Amino acid sequence: MNGVIFDIKEFALNDGAGIRTTVFFKGCPLACRWCHNPEGQKPEPELYIKQNGCLDCGLCRRPCAHPECQPFGRCLHICPKNLVTVKGEVVSAEDLCARVLRQEAFLREAGGGVTLSGGEPLMQADFAAEVLDRLAGRVHRAIETSGYAGADAFQKVATRCDFVYMDLKLADPAAHKKWTGVDNAPILENAAWLKKSGIPHTFRTPLIPGVVDTAENLAAIEKIVGGSPWEKLPYNKLAPAKYKCVGREWTL
Amino acid sequence: MNEQLYRYYVIDRVHRGLREAWGEDLAARYAAENLTPEERMVRRFEEACRRQTPAIHPLEQIVLRRTVKKLPDVLTEAEWADIRKTHYVHELGYVSNLSPDYEKTIAVGLLARRETATDAQKRMIDALVGFCDRYRDEAARMGRDDVVAVLSRVPRYGARNFREALQFFRILHFALWLEGDYHNTVGRFDQYMYPYFKRDMDAGVYTRESALELVEDFFLSFNKDSDLYVGVQQGDNGQSMVLGGRLPDGGEGFNELSELCLEASRNLKLIDPKINLRVSKKTPLSLYEKGTELTRVGLGFPQYSNDDVVIEGLKRLGYEEKDAVNYVVAACWEFIIPGVGDDIANIGAINFPKLVDEVLRAYLPAGGDFDGLLDAVRAAIKRECERQMKDIRNVWFLPSPVMDLLRDGRKYRNFGLHGCGIASAADALAAVKEYVFNKKSVTPARLFAALDSDWQCDPELLHLLRYEAPKMGKNDDRADRMGAVILDAFADALEGQKNDVGGVWRAGTGTAMYYLWHARDLGATADGRRRGEPFGTNYSPNLFTEIPGPLSDIESFTKQDLTRTVNGGPLTLEFAAGIFDKPESIRKVAMLIKHFVERGGHQLQLNAVNLEAMRDAQAHPERHQQLVVRIWGWSAYFVELDKDFQDHVMARQEYGV
């Protein structure tokens, strides 16, 4: 089956054991105000205009005949600096796996593998499951998820992974809703299941200053984490730059 | 390293201000006396030794530094012009880019060498010994008994211990520069110095700490006068050191001294000596980790060379096994043989993008098929190589008695040609194949109109060829195969050809400064390159190629048979300096290098790049005096470079996390 991805990153050093290739799934049910991959939020392909060095030549606004450009109102095949691009590529599970497995031998040798990230890979759970099945027995498989999904989808994907990284951002349901746009009940349920599942996992908390990194919140999350491994991640200061590229405002 | 000493030579650079200008038109005087070139070289050396004032920092162990600024030339402009009428003068006309045999002289001393020396060499030895005696006297005046003891032994007699051997090396290396030779390389330092080091370590003369301190003191000596050794740019001085590698008995050369050298370089963070690590399929990951610890510092070295490929390649060119095994790296990346080599590894360069452009313009309008086009490219490469081989003959150098003393004959007299812009040329061919021949979506007329207008009339074609076409660096066989076609044609064109001194011709993948020079006057090319836009350095992708990551990059540049292009020239990978912050990353980068070697790459160079610091350094050079960057085959202080070299470094592809 087909899915939508927005990037494949080689030589990813922070997405699990060894050297990994990370596939970014497009679409996320959350809208965290600090999100550093805003281009991963919308499920469908979208215009992404790099802001650095636009010549204001206007070429991309001229009408063109390419069918693939029509939905975006810009020509994607003309910018002299290649600033006008689309994030989001429809790809079959088969093709995607063929691409990442070109470096299978090296990924295995380097103790690494493939990590599904996003966006939220669980938003395309069936697609993710098919990708993981095709990678089974070839490379180590990991996922990075917000944990926001129905229990069926979560378990279907998690049981196909060799390792799960799951975010725990805010313990308080109201605060979670305020900062991420969704309730955290499904996340807490999935976290409880994951802890008992026997699947190797680590919980992660992005230390957003003044929001997530309060003593109160961290203490509450520590309780949820229980005895599981827990990483606190520094806040990515480069995040605001990407918002303009997808035509949005940084509001944090 | 002692902080005061470091500050004196590196930060404040007090010693530079104490130098005197020679201030004489020496060539005119020599010409008036109608002296032979050899007599002039000897006399200038004698005069230079006399003019030097002994100067010793109270805290340094290894002494000798230049107190005379630039050496005046020994030949007048008119005399050079005369020589050029009948000879090919390579670069400055002084011997360069060689790897002397320091070992033999360090072992027996200059007096022993004097017995079999020429008259010219005897006079130069006497001048050098006299000069060192004045250093000894100065040391005595200062109460530096340790220096007096060393200089009472060397350079007259052979070194007996590690410190004497290091001081002897310093004297010989200094003498080469003082003769006017340049790009004087260091060679397999960890091999020829090892016996002295080992003996002293075994005898308990040094702890690891005090040995490291001595090596650091010695390393500092390469940086005392290097501002006087300017190549194309400041920093281009060829003081390359080679560590590790296969030994003649098949063993592995990396030893405790090699390890101390890596550590000294990491501590000092100085651009000299420039470290090269010889590796092979057998090299353990731990050695790559040590190398990566040095890469992390941001000096642009170590540079790795692959014994499996290089030794095999040199043997194919006719080097004897025992010499090939002993190969070292010349000033940048050219593989040469220490002690017995007289190769001129950088005598010319082929401009591949220009050749491909000329062939496209002649061939496409006639309407032949793609195989025919490749044949035409091969023929053009052959013609250009033949033209250069014909033009480069009767090479003339000033005599170099000191250098001759430090080598055993001239066993290898081969000439090397750089291969410039390989990725740009390969991408152009891949684009033409894809769009003109296979898809037929671009007509030759449209292509040439776009090229001639520097893309002004056809921005859509620019986008297609620049950003959507197959590129080397993306692990795309369509482009990578074209790279192989070019390299094979290059090697074929030179194979079996002899130069006029009986040597062979060597093909390489280096660019030297030609990535700017060759590109400057070349119009837009079919790879989507704009008029005048520089090529990538050495064996690397085009600057504008959007590379998926270092793995694809490595795979693109290791599909070709690189045993045929061992004149050298590395693939360069640029990493954002921040990735090295995590201890785990060191091991991961090390795995990447190991992968490169196992895939049969010949040479690799990695940079830890701090783009923000470079931007700030362009605006506020005074705040970034110590910022180091790698240029084409050497490391330099960023603020001392011309802006076009700075801009090229900043435009290179960089991998973040």
Tab-separated table of C-alpha atoms in Angstrom, chain B residues 152-560:
chain	number	residue	atom	x	y	z
B	152	SER	CA	77.194	19.386	20.582
B	153	ARG	CA	76.145	16.077	19.092
B	154	VAL	CA	73.873	16.900	16.154
B	155	PRO	CA	74.058	17.682	13.298
B	156	ARG	CA	77.761	16.749	13.189
B	157	TYR	CA	77.191	13.209	14.414
B	158	GLY	CA	74.311	10.799	14.376
B	159	ALA	CA	71.507	11.133	16.898
B	160	ARG	CA	71.675	8.831	19.910
B	161	ASN	CA	68.300	9.503	21.384
B	162	PHE	CA	64.809	10.787	20.621
B	163	ARG	CA	65.481	14.418	21.417
B	164	GLU	CA	68.636	14.528	19.313
B	165	ALA	CA	66.795	12.849	16.464
B	166	LEU	CA	63.964	15.391	16.624
B	167	GLN	CA	66.412	18.296	16.735
B	168	PHE	CA	68.316	16.797	13.816
B	169	PHE	CA	65.115	16.527	11.822
B	170	ARG	CA	64.383	20.166	12.592
B	171	ILE	CA	67.812	21.200	11.312
B	172	LEU	CA	67.475	19.241	8.075
B	173	HIS	CA	63.934	20.393	7.408
B	174	PHE	CA	64.948	23.974	8.141
B	175	ALA	CA	67.867	23.619	5.737
B	176	LEU	CA	65.599	22.442	2.917
B	177	TRP	CA	63.434	25.519	3.307
B	178	LEU	CA	66.540	27.679	3.545
B	179	GLU	CA	67.792	26.185	0.284
B	180	GLY	CA	64.585	27.469	-1.347
B	181	ASP	CA	62.942	24.065	-1.790
B	182	TYR	CA	59.290	24.117	-0.814
B	183	HIS	CA	56.416	21.789	0.075
B	184	ASN	CA	59.023	19.840	2.011
B	185	THR	CA	57.107	16.890	3.407
B	186	VAL	CA	57.761	14.960	6.594
B	187	GLY	CA	57.144	11.396	5.413
B	188	ARG	CA	56.732	8.295	7.603
B	189	PHE	CA	57.761	10.059	10.760
B	190	ASP	CA	56.389	7.404	13.123
B	191	GLN	CA	58.522	4.771	11.376
B	192	TYR	CA	61.929	6.385	11.046
B	193	MET	CA	61.742	8.017	14.491
B	194	TYR	CA	60.383	4.966	16.249
B	195	PRO	CA	63.706	3.278	17.148
B	196	TYR	CA	64.899	6.431	18.983
B	197	PHE	CA	61.554	6.842	20.702
B	198	LYS	CA	61.329	3.190	21.692
B	199	ARG	CA	64.835	3.064	23.113
B	200	ASP	CA	64.229	6.126	25.293
B	201	MET	CA	60.846	4.912	26.440
B	202	ASP	CA	62.235	1.492	27.323
B	203	ALA	CA	65.082	3.126	29.223
B	204	GLY	CA	62.627	5.227	31.175
B	205	VAL	CA	63.993	8.552	29.881
B	206	TYR	CA	60.449	9.807	29.380
B	207	THR	CA	57.067	9.192	30.866
B	208	ARG	CA	54.231	9.174	28.366
B	209	GLU	CA	53.453	12.713	29.550
B	210	SER	CA	56.942	14.092	29.070
B	211	ALA	CA	57.308	12.345	25.708
B	212	LEU	CA	54.059	13.951	24.603
B	213	GLU	CA	55.332	17.320	25.707
B	214	LEU	CA	58.465	16.877	23.630
B	215	VAL	CA	56.461	15.840	20.563
B	216	GLU	CA	54.263	18.911	21.038
B	217	ASP	CA	57.326	21.126	21.268
B	218	PHE	CA	58.563	19.522	18.061
B	219	PHE	CA	55.184	19.969	16.326
B	220	LEU	CA	55.228	23.631	17.266
B	221	SER	CA	58.460	24.030	15.286
B	222	PHE	CA	56.535	23.419	12.028
B	223	ASN	CA	54.486	26.519	12.774
B	224	LYS	CA	57.235	28.954	13.662
B	225	ASP	CA	58.257	29.888	10.137
B	226	SER	CA	55.315	28.594	8.133
B	227	ASP	CA	54.062	32.113	7.379
B	228	LEU	CA	57.156	32.452	5.178
B	229	TYR	CA	56.265	29.289	3.291
B	230	VAL	CA	53.388	30.576	1.219
B	231	GLY	CA	51.996	28.507	-1.643
B	232	VAL	CA	48.970	29.552	-3.640
B	233	GLN	CA	47.573	30.755	-0.317
B	234	GLN	CA	48.856	30.993	3.229
B	235	GLY	CA	48.805	27.493	4.734
B	236	ASP	CA	49.606	25.743	1.439
B	237	ASN	CA	53.042	24.655	2.623
B	238	GLY	CA	53.119	20.899	2.210
B	239	GLN	CA	54.332	19.903	5.679
B	240	SER	CA	52.523	16.544	5.490
B	241	MET	CA	53.212	13.781	7.944
B	242	VAL	CA	52.187	10.173	7.341
B	243	LEU	CA	51.286	7.819	10.184
B	244	GLY	CA	50.618	4.097	10.226
B	245	GLY	CA	50.317	1.830	7.212
B	246	ARG	CA	51.689	-1.427	5.953
B	247	LEU	CA	55.337	-2.244	6.628
B	248	PRO	CA	57.685	-3.974	4.193
B	249	ASP	CA	57.403	-7.172	6.291
B	250	GLY	CA	53.624	-7.068	6.020
B	251	GLY	CA	53.110	-5.826	9.563
B	252	GLU	CA	51.150	-2.781	10.668
B	253	GLY	CA	53.030	0.469	11.216
B	254	PHE	CA	50.758	2.283	13.646
B	255	ASN	CA	52.628	2.418	16.957
B	256	GLU	CA	52.802	4.322	20.260
B	257	LEU	CA	54.601	7.188	18.570
B	258	SER	CA	51.872	7.464	15.933
B	259	GLU	CA	49.416	7.659	18.774
B	260	LEU	CA	51.376	10.410	20.506
B	261	CYS	CA	51.437	12.358	17.233
B	262	LEU	CA	47.657	12.225	16.965
B	263	GLU	CA	47.373	13.361	20.533
B	264	ALA	CA	49.874	16.189	20.107
B	265	SER	CA	48.018	17.436	17.052
B	266	ARG	CA	44.720	17.276	18.906
B	267	ASN	CA	46.119	19.227	21.844
B	268	LEU	CA	47.877	21.907	19.843
B	269	LYS	CA	45.156	22.504	17.237
B	270	LEU	CA	47.753	23.846	14.799
B	271	ILE	CA	47.613	23.482	11.020
B	272	ASP	CA	51.069	21.897	10.830
B	273	PRO	CA	52.152	19.204	10.481
B	274	LYS	CA	49.209	18.010	8.390
B	275	ILE	CA	48.432	14.438	9.394
B	276	ASN	CA	47.734	11.577	7.008
B	277	LEU	CA	46.686	8.168	8.261
B	278	ARG	CA	47.387	5.109	6.167
B	279	VAL	CA	44.701	2.462	6.598
B	280	SER	CA	43.471	-0.719	4.953
B	281	LYS	CA	40.813	-3.405	5.197
B	282	LYS	CA	42.684	-4.751	8.217
B	283	THR	CA	42.566	-1.474	10.173
B	284	PRO	CA	40.569	-1.859	13.392
B	285	LEU	CA	37.689	0.472	14.192
B	286	SER	CA	39.602	1.799	17.198
B	287	LEU	CA	42.150	3.462	14.920
B	288	TYR	CA	39.408	5.247	12.991
B	289	GLU	CA	38.017	6.382	16.318
B	290	LYS	CA	41.367	7.920	17.216
B	291	GLY	CA	41.466	9.631	13.855
B	292	THR	CA	37.948	10.937	14.316
B	293	GLU	CA	38.902	12.410	17.684
B	294	LEU	CA	41.365	14.517	15.719
B	295	THR	CA	38.834	15.351	12.981
B	296	ARG	CA	36.565	16.633	15.688
B	297	VAL	CA	39.064	19.374	16.564
B	298	GLY	CA	38.327	20.937	13.179
B	299	LEU	CA	41.752	21.019	11.519
B	300	GLY	CA	40.554	19.139	8.429
B	301	PHE	CA	42.833	16.179	9.070
B	302	PRO	CA	43.704	13.332	9.373
B	303	GLN	CA	43.315	12.530	5.732
B	304	TYR	CA	43.003	8.789	5.127
B	305	SER	CA	44.612	6.819	2.340
B	306	ASN	CA	43.789	3.219	1.583
B	307	ASP	CA	46.853	0.967	1.350
B	308	ASP	CA	44.893	-1.751	-0.444
B	309	VAL	CA	44.152	0.567	-3.350
B	310	VAL	CA	47.201	2.829	-3.370
B	311	ILE	CA	49.911	0.162	-3.154
B	312	GLU	CA	48.196	-1.896	-5.840
B	313	GLY	CA	47.847	1.203	-8.026
B	314	LEU	CA	51.470	2.238	-7.606
B	315	LYS	CA	52.633	-1.265	-8.520
B	316	ARG	CA	50.538	-1.114	-11.667
B	317	LEU	CA	52.372	2.097	-12.553
B	318	GLY	CA	55.686	0.277	-12.238
B	319	TYR	CA	56.746	1.087	-8.680
B	320	GLU	CA	58.622	-1.746	-7.018
B	321	GLU	CA	56.672	-3.484	-4.275
B	322	LYS	CA	59.118	-2.457	-1.537
B	323	ASP	CA	58.846	1.187	-2.588
B	324	ALA	CA	55.090	1.154	-3.135
B	325	VAL	CA	54.592	-0.233	0.378
B	326	ASN	CA	56.589	2.707	1.683
B	327	TYR	CA	54.466	5.376	-0.046
B	328	VAL	CA	53.815	8.715	1.595
B	329	VAL	CA	51.636	11.687	0.825
B	330	ALA	CA	53.156	14.743	-0.852
B	331	ALA	CA	52.048	18.255	0.015
B	332	CYS	CA	48.333	17.586	-0.447
B	333	TRP	CA	47.397	14.057	-1.446
B	334	GLU	CA	49.719	12.901	-4.193
B	335	PHE	CA	51.221	9.502	-3.412
B	336	ILE	CA	55.001	9.551	-3.708
B	337	ILE	CA	57.950	7.455	-2.582
B	338	PRO	CA	60.277	8.831	0.095
B	339	GLY	CA	64.008	8.950	-0.426
B	340	VAL	CA	64.169	7.626	-3.961
B	341	GLY	CA	61.401	9.553	-5.718
B	342	ASP	CA	61.806	12.444	-8.117
B	343	ASP	CA	58.212	12.450	-9.266
B	344	ILE	CA	56.515	15.680	-10.232
B	345	ALA	CA	53.060	14.737	-9.084
B	346	ASN	CA	51.349	18.030	-9.870
B	347	ILE	CA	52.777	18.967	-13.216
B	348	GLY	CA	49.488	19.554	-15.002
B	349	ALA	CA	45.717	19.280	-14.776
B	350	ILE	CA	42.945	18.194	-17.111
B	351	ASN	CA	39.794	20.325	-17.226
B	352	PHE	CA	37.131	17.636	-17.729
B	353	PRO	CA	34.033	19.867	-17.740
B	354	LYS	CA	35.549	21.968	-20.507
B	355	LEU	CA	36.401	18.899	-22.590
B	356	VAL	CA	32.902	17.479	-22.199
B	357	ASP	CA	31.380	20.823	-23.140
B	358	GLU	CA	33.476	21.003	-26.308
B	359	VAL	CA	32.543	17.466	-27.286
B	360	LEU	CA	28.822	18.077	-26.727
B	361	ARG	CA	28.912	21.113	-28.985
B	362	ALA	CA	30.729	19.292	-31.741
B	363	TYR	CA	28.894	15.990	-31.482
B	364	LEU	CA	25.243	16.602	-30.607
B	365	PRO	CA	24.298	18.674	-33.689
B	366	ALA	CA	25.573	15.835	-35.908
B	367	GLY	CA	23.007	13.471	-34.389
B	368	GLY	CA	25.033	10.386	-33.394
B	369	ASP	CA	24.060	7.976	-30.624
B	370	PHE	CA	25.126	8.103	-26.986
B	371	ASP	CA	27.819	5.441	-27.260
B	372	GLY	CA	29.325	7.497	-30.039
B	373	LEU	CA	29.254	10.512	-27.745
B	374	LEU	CA	31.178	8.628	-25.072
B	375	ASP	CA	33.721	7.558	-27.666
B	376	ALA	CA	34.116	11.192	-28.652
B	377	VAL	CA	34.641	12.129	-24.991
B	378	ARG	CA	37.287	9.416	-24.642
B	379	ALA	CA	39.011	10.665	-27.772
B	380	ALA	CA	38.961	14.253	-26.503
B	381	ILE	CA	40.464	13.200	-23.177
B	382	LYS	CA	43.157	11.298	-25.038
B	383	ARG	CA	43.910	14.301	-27.268
B	384	GLU	CA	44.149	16.665	-24.322
B	385	CYS	CA	46.423	14.288	-22.400
B	386	GLU	CA	48.599	13.903	-25.474
B	387	ARG	CA	48.780	17.661	-25.877
B	388	GLN	CA	49.901	18.140	-22.288
B	389	MET	CA	52.353	15.245	-22.446
B	390	LYS	CA	53.863	16.776	-25.570
B	391	ASP	CA	54.108	20.265	-24.053
B	392	ILE	CA	55.597	19.162	-20.765
B	393	ARG	CA	59.160	18.266	-21.558
B	394	ASN	CA	62.609	19.544	-20.813
B	395	VAL	CA	61.621	20.447	-17.273
B	396	TRP	CA	64.157	22.664	-15.542
B	397	PHE	CA	64.775	23.090	-11.841
B	398	LEU	CA	67.328	25.058	-9.941
B	399	PRO	CA	69.961	22.722	-8.487
B	400	SER	CA	69.201	21.533	-4.954
B	401	PRO	CA	72.313	20.097	-3.315
B	402	VAL	CA	70.718	19.811	0.134
B	403	MET	CA	67.689	17.950	-1.187
B	404	ASP	CA	69.984	15.734	-3.248
B	405	LEU	CA	71.952	14.892	-0.121
B	406	LEU	CA	68.713	13.649	1.424
B	407	ARG	CA	67.756	11.261	-1.326
B	408	ASP	CA	69.258	8.237	-2.870
B	409	GLY	CA	69.244	8.896	-6.582
B	410	ARG	CA	66.199	9.541	-8.683
B	411	LYS	CA	64.644	6.152	-9.174
B	412	TYR	CA	61.164	7.394	-10.087
B	413	ARG	CA	60.756	10.296	-12.420
B	414	ASN	CA	57.055	10.077	-13.152
B	415	PHE	CA	54.739	12.979	-13.852
B	416	GLY	CA	51.234	13.306	-12.419
B	417	LEU	CA	48.198	15.029	-13.883
B	418	HIS	CA	45.287	16.201	-11.764
B	419	GLY	CA	41.780	15.362	-12.927
B	420	CYS	CA	39.706	18.444	-12.337
B	421	GLY	CA	35.903	18.673	-12.187
B	422	ILE	CA	35.175	14.957	-12.563
B	423	ALA	CA	31.751	15.179	-10.897
B	424	SER	CA	30.748	18.194	-12.952
B	425	ALA	CA	31.753	16.459	-16.186
B	426	ALA	CA	30.105	13.164	-15.201
B	427	ASP	CA	26.878	14.927	-14.245
B	428	ALA	CA	26.832	16.752	-17.582
B	429	LEU	CA	27.102	13.455	-19.464
B	430	ALA	CA	24.457	11.822	-17.278
B	431	ALA	CA	22.076	14.735	-17.871
B	432	VAL	CA	22.553	14.605	-21.626
B	433	LYS	CA	21.990	10.871	-21.669
B	434	GLU	CA	18.845	11.175	-19.573
B	435	TYR	CA	17.128	14.100	-21.276
B	436	VAL	CA	18.601	14.411	-24.760
B	437	PHE	CA	18.979	10.715	-25.597
B	438	ASN	CA	16.638	8.634	-23.397
B	439	LYS	CA	13.678	10.895	-22.710
B	440	LYS	CA	14.307	13.141	-25.695
B	441	SER	CA	12.718	15.967	-23.709
B	442	VAL	CA	15.532	18.424	-24.405
B	443	THR	CA	16.871	19.188	-27.862
B	444	PRO	CA	20.535	20.024	-28.388
B	445	ALA	CA	19.514	23.431	-29.752
B	446	ARG	CA	17.616	24.232	-26.563
B	447	LEU	CA	20.521	23.056	-24.423
B	448	PHE	CA	23.083	25.197	-26.225
B	449	ALA	CA	20.827	28.275	-26.238
B	450	ALA	CA	20.440	27.907	-22.465
B	451	LEU	CA	24.172	27.403	-21.913
B	452	ASP	CA	25.075	30.356	-24.133
B	453	SER	CA	22.729	32.665	-22.232
B	454	ASP	CA	24.016	31.355	-18.892
B	455	TRP	CA	20.479	29.962	-18.367
B	456	GLN	CA	18.848	33.411	-18.661
B	457	CYS	CA	16.644	32.301	-21.536
B	458	ASP	CA	15.617	28.991	-19.966
B	459	PRO	CA	15.343	28.898	-16.166
B	460	GLU	CA	13.242	25.752	-16.350
B	461	LEU	CA	16.078	23.860	-18.014
B	462	LEU	CA	18.466	25.176	-15.371
B	463	HIS	CA	16.206	23.750	-12.671
B	464	LEU	CA	15.932	20.422	-14.431
B	465	LEU	CA	19.657	19.967	-14.997
B	466	ARG	CA	20.817	21.497	-11.746
B	467	TYR	CA	18.353	20.022	-9.266
B	468	GLU	CA	16.467	17.135	-10.862
B	469	ALA	CA	19.082	15.403	-13.028
B	470	PRO	CA	21.245	12.459	-11.870
B	471	LYS	CA	24.252	13.593	-9.844
B	472	MET	CA	27.386	12.056	-8.420
B	473	GLY	CA	27.020	12.141	-4.642
B	474	LYS	CA	23.453	10.789	-4.694
B	475	ASN	CA	24.403	7.153	-5.200
B	476	ASP	CA	22.806	7.306	-8.644
B	477	ASP	CA	24.369	4.791	-11.029
B	478	ARG	CA	23.447	6.929	-14.016
B	479	ALA	CA	25.912	9.617	-12.912
B	480	ASP	CA	28.416	7.424	-11.092
B	481	ARG	CA	28.955	5.292	-14.180
B	482	MET	CA	29.835	8.420	-16.142
B	483	GLY	CA	32.445	9.175	-13.466
B	484	ALA	CA	33.941	5.766	-14.153
B	485	VAL	CA	33.930	6.391	-17.911
B	486	ILE	CA	35.914	9.602	-17.410
B	487	LEU	CA	38.405	8.085	-14.971
B	488	ASP	CA	38.971	5.046	-17.163
B	489	ALA	CA	39.464	7.207	-20.236
B	490	PHE	CA	41.923	9.355	-18.298
B	491	ALA	CA	43.925	6.345	-17.100
B	492	ASP	CA	43.780	4.736	-20.572
B	493	ALA	CA	45.086	7.908	-22.194
B	494	LEU	CA	48.170	7.914	-19.967
B	495	GLU	CA	48.792	4.185	-19.805
B	496	GLY	CA	52.081	3.124	-21.331
B	497	GLN	CA	53.093	6.717	-22.163
B	498	LYS	CA	56.602	7.836	-21.245
B	499	ASN	CA	57.797	11.313	-20.371
B	500	ASP	CA	61.069	12.678	-21.672
B	501	VAL	CA	63.052	11.570	-18.627
B	502	GLY	CA	61.971	7.947	-18.905
B	503	GLY	CA	59.151	8.062	-16.360
B	504	VAL	CA	55.466	7.327	-16.787
B	505	TRP	CA	52.379	9.502	-16.461
B	506	ARG	CA	49.991	9.172	-13.530
B	507	ALA	CA	46.293	9.991	-13.508
B	508	GLY	CA	44.735	11.530	-10.403
B	509	THR	CA	41.502	12.768	-8.939
B	510	GLY	CA	42.842	15.933	-7.329
B	511	THR	CA	42.047	19.446	-8.442
B	512	ALA	CA	44.492	21.611	-6.484
B	513	MET	CA	43.444	25.234	-7.035
B	514	TYR	CA	42.090	24.430	-10.498
B	515	TYR	CA	38.583	23.980	-9.083
B	516	LEU	CA	38.560	27.787	-9.154
B	517	TRP	CA	41.018	28.505	-11.979
B	518	HIS	CA	39.609	26.078	-14.545
B	519	ALA	CA	36.044	27.089	-13.752
B	520	ARG	CA	36.539	30.841	-13.894
B	521	ASP	CA	36.624	31.099	-17.669
B	522	LEU	CA	34.264	28.258	-18.450
B	523	GLY	CA	30.701	29.105	-19.479
B	524	ALA	CA	27.590	27.350	-18.182
B	525	THR	CA	27.739	23.546	-18.455
B	526	ALA	CA	25.147	20.819	-18.974
B	527	ASP	CA	25.279	19.719	-15.317
B	528	GLY	CA	23.364	22.900	-14.465
B	529	ARG	CA	26.480	24.760	-13.438
B	530	ARG	CA	26.483	28.495	-14.016
B	531	ARG	CA	29.157	30.427	-15.896
B	532	GLY	CA	32.294	30.774	-13.787
B	533	GLU	CA	30.874	28.744	-10.918
B	534	PRO	CA	33.625	26.705	-9.188
B	535	PHE	CA	33.767	22.914	-9.364
B	536	GLY	CA	33.889	20.751	-6.246
B	537	THR	CA	37.339	20.251	-4.767
B	538	ASN	CA	39.155	17.069	-5.700
B	539	TYR	CA	37.041	13.936	-6.010
B	540	SER	CA	33.835	15.436	-4.617
B	541	PRO	CA	30.324	16.322	-5.790
B	542	ASN	CA	29.284	19.573	-7.382
B	543	LEU	CA	28.689	22.268	-4.774
B	544	PHE	CA	24.989	22.554	-5.575
B	545	THR	CA	24.216	18.831	-5.492
B	546	GLU	CA	21.657	18.166	-2.776
B	547	ILE	CA	23.238	15.117	-1.233
B	548	PRO	CA	21.046	12.714	0.775
B	549	GLY	CA	23.868	12.012	3.227
B	550	PRO	CA	27.442	10.835	3.617
B	551	LEU	CA	26.625	7.195	2.812
B	552	SER	CA	25.287	8.024	-0.626
B	553	ASP	CA	28.231	10.315	-1.153
B	554	ILE	CA	30.697	7.561	-0.296
B	555	GLU	CA	28.890	5.029	-2.455
B	556	SER	CA	28.893	7.368	-5.452
B	557	PHE	CA	32.624	7.893	-5.268
B	558	THR	CA	33.732	4.311	-4.631
B	559	LYS	CA	32.126	2.554	-7.604
B	560	GLN	CA	35.032	3.383	-9.891
